[in-house]
Amino acid sequence: MAKKPVVSYQFVDVPANMQAIVKDIVQKNIEGKMDSYLKKIYAKKDTAEIRIEYVIKQNKLGKRKGDFKFNYDGELFKWSTGDSGFKIIEDIPNHAFEHFKTHLSDIWEKPNRPKK
């Protein structure tokens, strides 16, 4: 992929080894699972930009909460773990990207469908 999304992140009380795991999973999602979807966004407009921002926090009980913002050419899609959080940190970015992929599919396959 010639153009790449701009990724920014913040971790709160998350050990360095787990931060590295999350960053790696985010990169794998961008380069693998999302590659064809991102190419479509870039193909629609030469100046299209994609920004992915995420914050992952670990609470005192060891649960992790995550918030992702996918800004793609002026559109915004948000996904959050909610208050309950996740035990397995790897699940957070995988779920976020899966929901973003579903969101894009819904828009492109059913363009007249109201946005969620």
JSON list of C-alpha atoms in Angstrom, two decimals:
[
{"chain": "A", "resi": 1, "resn": "MET", "atom": "CA", "xyz": [0.00, 0.00, 0.00]},
{"chain": "A", "resi": 2, "resn": "ALA", "atom": "CA", "xyz": [1.56, 3.30, -1.09]},
{"chain": "A", "resi": 3, "resn": "LYS", "atom": "CA", "xyz": [-0.29, 5.57, 1.31]},
{"chain": "A", "resi": 4, "resn": "LYS", "atom": "CA", "xyz": [-0.46, 4.61, 4.95]},
{"chain": "A", "resi": 5, "resn": "PRO", "atom": "CA", "xyz": [-2.71, 5.71, 7.77]},
{"chain": "A", "resi": 6, "resn": "VAL", "atom": "CA", "xyz": [-1.35, 7.96, 10.47]},
{"chain": "A", "resi": 7, "resn": "VAL", "atom": "CA", "xyz": [-1.52, 6.08, 13.76]},
{"chain": "A", "resi": 8, "resn": "SER", "atom": "CA", "xyz": [-1.35, 7.69, 17.20]},
{"chain": "A", "resi": 9, "resn": "TYR", "atom": "CA", "xyz": [-1.82, 6.00, 20.53]},
{"chain": "A", "resi": 10, "resn": "GLN", "atom": "CA", "xyz": [-1.76, 6.40, 24.27]},
{"chain": "A", "resi": 11, "resn": "PHE", "atom": "CA", "xyz": [-1.37, 3.75, 26.95]},
{"chain": "A", "resi": 12, "resn": "VAL", "atom": "CA", "xyz": [-2.29, 4.23, 30.60]},
{"chain": "A", "resi": 13, "resn": "ASP", "atom": "CA", "xyz": [-0.95, 1.76, 33.18]},
{"chain": "A", "resi": 14, "resn": "VAL", "atom": "CA", "xyz": [-0.25, -0.82, 30.47]},
{"chain": "A", "resi": 15, "resn": "PRO", "atom": "CA", "xyz": [3.10, -2.67, 30.75]},
{"chain": "A", "resi": 16, "resn": "ALA", "atom": "CA", "xyz": [5.60, -2.06, 27.93]},
{"chain": "A", "resi": 17, "resn": "ASN", "atom": "CA", "xyz": [5.46, -5.67, 26.68]},
{"chain": "A", "resi": 18, "resn": "MET", "atom": "CA", "xyz": [1.68, -5.44, 26.28]},
{"chain": "A", "resi": 19, "resn": "GLN", "atom": "CA", "xyz": [2.03, -2.08, 24.52]},
{"chain": "A", "resi": 20, "resn": "ALA", "atom": "CA", "xyz": [4.33, -3.72, 21.98]},
{"chain": "A", "resi": 21, "resn": "ILE", "atom": "CA", "xyz": [1.80, -6.51, 21.43]},
{"chain": "A", "resi": 22, "resn": "VAL", "atom": "CA", "xyz": [-1.01, -4.04, 20.76]},
{"chain": "A", "resi": 23, "resn": "LYS", "atom": "CA", "xyz": [1.11, -1.93, 18.38]},
{"chain": "A", "resi": 24, "resn": "ASP", "atom": "CA", "xyz": [2.05, -5.09, 16.47]},
{"chain": "A", "resi": 25, "resn": "ILE", "atom": "CA", "xyz": [-1.58, -6.21, 16.18]},
{"chain": "A", "resi": 26, "resn": "VAL", "atom": "CA", "xyz": [-2.66, -2.76, 15.00]},
{"chain": "A", "resi": 27, "resn": "GLN", "atom": "CA", "xyz": [0.03, -2.84, 12.30]},
{"chain": "A", "resi": 28, "resn": "LYS", "atom": "CA", "xyz": [-0.95, -6.35, 11.21]},
{"chain": "A", "resi": 29, "resn": "ASN", "atom": "CA", "xyz": [-4.58, -5.27, 10.93]},
{"chain": "A", "resi": 30, "resn": "ILE", "atom": "CA", "xyz": [-3.64, -2.25, 8.82]},
{"chain": "A", "resi": 31, "resn": "GLU", "atom": "CA", "xyz": [-1.35, -4.23, 6.50]},
{"chain": "A", "resi": 32, "resn": "GLY", "atom": "CA", "xyz": [-3.40, -7.42, 6.34]},
{"chain": "A", "resi": 33, "resn": "LYS", "atom": "CA", "xyz": [-7.07, -7.45, 7.19]},
{"chain": "A", "resi": 34, "resn": "MET", "atom": "CA", "xyz": [-7.75, -3.82, 6.29]},
{"chain": "A", "resi": 35, "resn": "ASP", "atom": "CA", "xyz": [-5.46, -3.39, 3.27]},
{"chain": "A", "resi": 36, "resn": "SER", "atom": "CA", "xyz": [-8.14, -3.70, 0.59]},
{"chain": "A", "resi": 37, "resn": "TYR", "atom": "CA", "xyz": [-10.56, -1.49, 2.54]},
{"chain": "A", "resi": 38, "resn": "LEU", "atom": "CA", "xyz": [-7.96, 1.24, 3.02]},
{"chain": "A", "resi": 39, "resn": "LYS", "atom": "CA", "xyz": [-6.99, 1.09, -0.65]},
{"chain": "A", "resi": 40, "resn": "LYS", "atom": "CA", "xyz": [-10.62, 1.77, -1.58]},
{"chain": "A", "resi": 41, "resn": "ILE", "atom": "CA", "xyz": [-10.65, 4.89, 0.60]},
{"chain": "A", "resi": 42, "resn": "TYR", "atom": "CA", "xyz": [-7.43, 6.17, -0.94]},
{"chain": "A", "resi": 43, "resn": "ALA", "atom": "CA", "xyz": [-8.62, 5.31, -4.47]},
{"chain": "A", "resi": 44, "resn": "LYS", "atom": "CA", "xyz": [-11.76, 7.43, -4.13]},
{"chain": "A", "resi": 45, "resn": "LYS", "atom": "CA", "xyz": [-9.78, 10.63, -3.60]},
{"chain": "A", "resi": 46, "resn": "ASP", "atom": "CA", "xyz": [-6.10, 11.48, -4.13]},
{"chain": "A", "resi": 47, "resn": "THR", "atom": "CA", "xyz": [-5.96, 13.65, -1.03]},
{"chain": "A", "resi": 48, "resn": "ALA", "atom": "CA", "xyz": [-7.75, 11.17, 1.24]},
{"chain": "A", "resi": 49, "resn": "GLU", "atom": "CA", "xyz": [-6.29, 10.82, 4.72]},
{"chain": "A", "resi": 50, "resn": "ILE", "atom": "CA", "xyz": [-6.79, 8.08, 7.25]},
{"chain": "A", "resi": 51, "resn": "ARG", "atom": "CA", "xyz": [-6.01, 8.57, 10.92]},
{"chain": "A", "resi": 52, "resn": "ILE", "atom": "CA", "xyz": [-6.30, 5.93, 13.59]},
{"chain": "A", "resi": 53, "resn": "GLU", "atom": "CA", "xyz": [-6.12, 7.02, 17.21]},
{"chain": "A", "resi": 54, "resn": "TYR", "atom": "CA", "xyz": [-6.43, 4.75, 20.18]},
{"chain": "A", "resi": 55, "resn": "VAL", "atom": "CA", "xyz": [-6.17, 4.83, 23.95]},
{"chain": "A", "resi": 56, "resn": "ILE", "atom": "CA", "xyz": [-5.83, 1.69, 26.04]},
{"chain": "A", "resi": 57, "resn": "LYS", "atom": "CA", "xyz": [-6.03, 1.76, 29.81]},
{"chain": "A", "resi": 58, "resn": "GLN", "atom": "CA", "xyz": [-5.55, -0.96, 32.38]},
{"chain": "A", "resi": 59, "resn": "ASN", "atom": "CA", "xyz": [-7.45, -0.70, 35.66]},
{"chain": "A", "resi": 60, "resn": "LYS", "atom": "CA", "xyz": [-6.39, -1.98, 39.07]},
{"chain": "A", "resi": 61, "resn": "LEU", "atom": "CA", "xyz": [-8.28, -5.24, 38.52]},
{"chain": "A", "resi": 62, "resn": "GLY", "atom": "CA", "xyz": [-6.24, -6.00, 35.39]},
{"chain": "A", "resi": 63, "resn": "LYS", "atom": "CA", "xyz": [-9.07, -5.35, 32.92]},
{"chain": "A", "resi": 64, "resn": "ARG", "atom": "CA", "xyz": [-8.24, -3.29, 29.85]},
{"chain": "A", "resi": 65, "resn": "LYS", "atom": "CA", "xyz": [-10.42, -0.69, 28.21]},
{"chain": "A", "resi": 66, "resn": "GLY", "atom": "CA", "xyz": [-9.88, 0.64, 24.73]},
{"chain": "A", "resi": 67, "resn": "ASP", "atom": "CA", "xyz": [-11.18, 3.50, 22.64]},
{"chain": "A", "resi": 68, "resn": "PHE", "atom": "CA", "xyz": [-10.48, 3.69, 18.90]},
{"chain": "A", "resi": 69, "resn": "LYS", "atom": "CA", "xyz": [-11.21, 6.53, 16.49]},
{"chain": "A", "resi": 70, "resn": "PHE", "atom": "CA", "xyz": [-10.97, 5.86, 12.78]},
{"chain": "A", "resi": 71, "resn": "ASN", "atom": "CA", "xyz": [-11.01, 9.10, 10.80]},
{"chain": "A", "resi": 72, "resn": "TYR", "atom": "CA", "xyz": [-11.14, 8.32, 7.12]},
{"chain": "A", "resi": 73, "resn": "ASP", "atom": "CA", "xyz": [-11.31, 11.22, 4.70]},
{"chain": "A", "resi": 74, "resn": "GLY", "atom": "CA", "xyz": [-13.42, 13.40, 6.99]},
{"chain": "A", "resi": 75, "resn": "GLU", "atom": "CA", "xyz": [-15.68, 10.62, 8.24]},
{"chain": "A", "resi": 76, "resn": "LEU", "atom": "CA", "xyz": [-15.38, 9.35, 11.80]},
{"chain": "A", "resi": 77, "resn": "PHE", "atom": "CA", "xyz": [-16.02, 5.88, 13.19]},
{"chain": "A", "resi": 78, "resn": "LYS", "atom": "CA", "xyz": [-15.60, 5.26, 16.93]},
{"chain": "A", "resi": 79, "resn": "TRP", "atom": "CA", "xyz": [-15.39, 1.98, 18.78]},
{"chain": "A", "resi": 80, "resn": "SER", "atom": "CA", "xyz": [-15.00, 1.35, 22.50]},
{"chain": "A", "resi": 81, "resn": "THR", "atom": "CA", "xyz": [-14.80, -1.66, 24.79]},
{"chain": "A", "resi": 82, "resn": "GLY", "atom": "CA", "xyz": [-17.32, -0.04, 27.08]},
{"chain": "A", "resi": 83, "resn": "ASP", "atom": "CA", "xyz": [-17.09, -0.02, 30.86]},
{"chain": "A", "resi": 84, "resn": "SER", "atom": "CA", "xyz": [-16.64, -3.76, 31.37]},
{"chain": "A", "resi": 85, "resn": "GLY", "atom": "CA", "xyz": [-13.28, -3.97, 29.60]},
{"chain": "A", "resi": 86, "resn": "PHE", "atom": "CA", "xyz": [-11.40, -7.01, 28.30]},
{"chain": "A", "resi": 87, "resn": "LYS", "atom": "CA", "xyz": [-9.16, -9.51, 30.06]},
{"chain": "A", "resi": 88, "resn": "ILE", "atom": "CA", "xyz": [-7.13, -10.30, 26.95]},
{"chain": "A", "resi": 89, "resn": "ILE", "atom": "CA", "xyz": [-5.48, -7.17, 25.58]},
{"chain": "A", "resi": 90, "resn": "GLU", "atom": "CA", "xyz": [-5.04, -8.65, 22.10]},
{"chain": "A", "resi": 91, "resn": "ASP", "atom": "CA", "xyz": [-8.81, -8.76, 21.70]},
{"chain": "A", "resi": 92, "resn": "ILE", "atom": "CA", "xyz": [-9.14, -4.98, 21.89]},
{"chain": "A", "resi": 93, "resn": "PRO", "atom": "CA", "xyz": [-7.48, -3.97, 18.59]},
{"chain": "A", "resi": 94, "resn": "ASN", "atom": "CA", "xyz": [-8.82, -7.05, 16.80]},
{"chain": "A", "resi": 95, "resn": "HIS", "atom": "CA", "xyz": [-12.40, -6.20, 17.80]},
{"chain": "A", "resi": 96, "resn": "ALA", "atom": "CA", "xyz": [-11.93, -2.52, 16.92]},
{"chain": "A", "resi": 97, "resn": "PHE", "atom": "CA", "xyz": [-10.69, -3.30, 13.41]},
{"chain": "A", "resi": 98, "resn": "GLU", "atom": "CA", "xyz": [-13.37, -5.93, 12.87]},
{"chain": "A", "resi": 99, "resn": "HIS", "atom": "CA", "xyz": [-16.08, -3.39, 13.73]},
{"chain": "A", "resi": 100, "resn": "PHE", "atom": "CA", "xyz": [-14.46, -0.78, 11.46]},
{"chain": "A", "resi": 101, "resn": "LYS", "atom": "CA", "xyz": [-14.31, -3.29, 8.61]},
{"chain": "A", "resi": 102, "resn": "THR", "atom": "CA", "xyz": [-18.00, -4.15, 9.13]},
{"chain": "A", "resi": 103, "resn": "HIS", "atom": "CA", "xyz": [-18.86, -0.45, 9.20]},
{"chain": "A", "resi": 104, "resn": "LEU", "atom": "CA", "xyz": [-17.11, 0.16, 5.87]},
{"chain": "A", "resi": 105, "resn": "SER", "atom": "CA", "xyz": [-18.72, -2.92, 4.31]},
{"chain": "A", "resi": 106, "resn": "ASP", "atom": "CA", "xyz": [-22.17, -1.77, 5.39]},
{"chain": "A", "resi": 107, "resn": "ILE", "atom": "CA", "xyz": [-21.62, 1.66, 3.86]},
{"chain": "A", "resi": 108, "resn": "TRP", "atom": "CA", "xyz": [-20.25, 0.39, 0.55]},
{"chain": "A", "resi": 109, "resn": "GLU", "atom": "CA", "xyz": [-22.61, -2.53, 0.09]},
{"chain": "A", "resi": 110, "resn": "LYS", "atom": "CA", "xyz": [-25.73, -0.61, 1.10]},
{"chain": "A", "resi": 111, "resn": "PRO", "atom": "CA", "xyz": [-25.03, 3.04, 0.25]},
{"chain": "A", "resi": 112, "resn": "ASN", "atom": "CA", "xyz": [-28.63, 4.22, 0.87]},
{"chain": "A", "resi": 113, "resn": "ARG", "atom": "CA", "xyz": [-28.77, 2.64, 4.30]},
{"chain": "A", "resi": 114, "resn": "PRO", "atom": "CA", "xyz": [-28.78, 5.19, 7.15]},
{"chain": "A", "resi": 115, "resn": "LYS", "atom": "CA", "xyz": [-25.47, 5.49, 9.00]},
{"chain": "A", "resi": 116, "resn": "LYS", "atom": "CA", "xyz": [-25.26, 3.99, 12.46]}
]
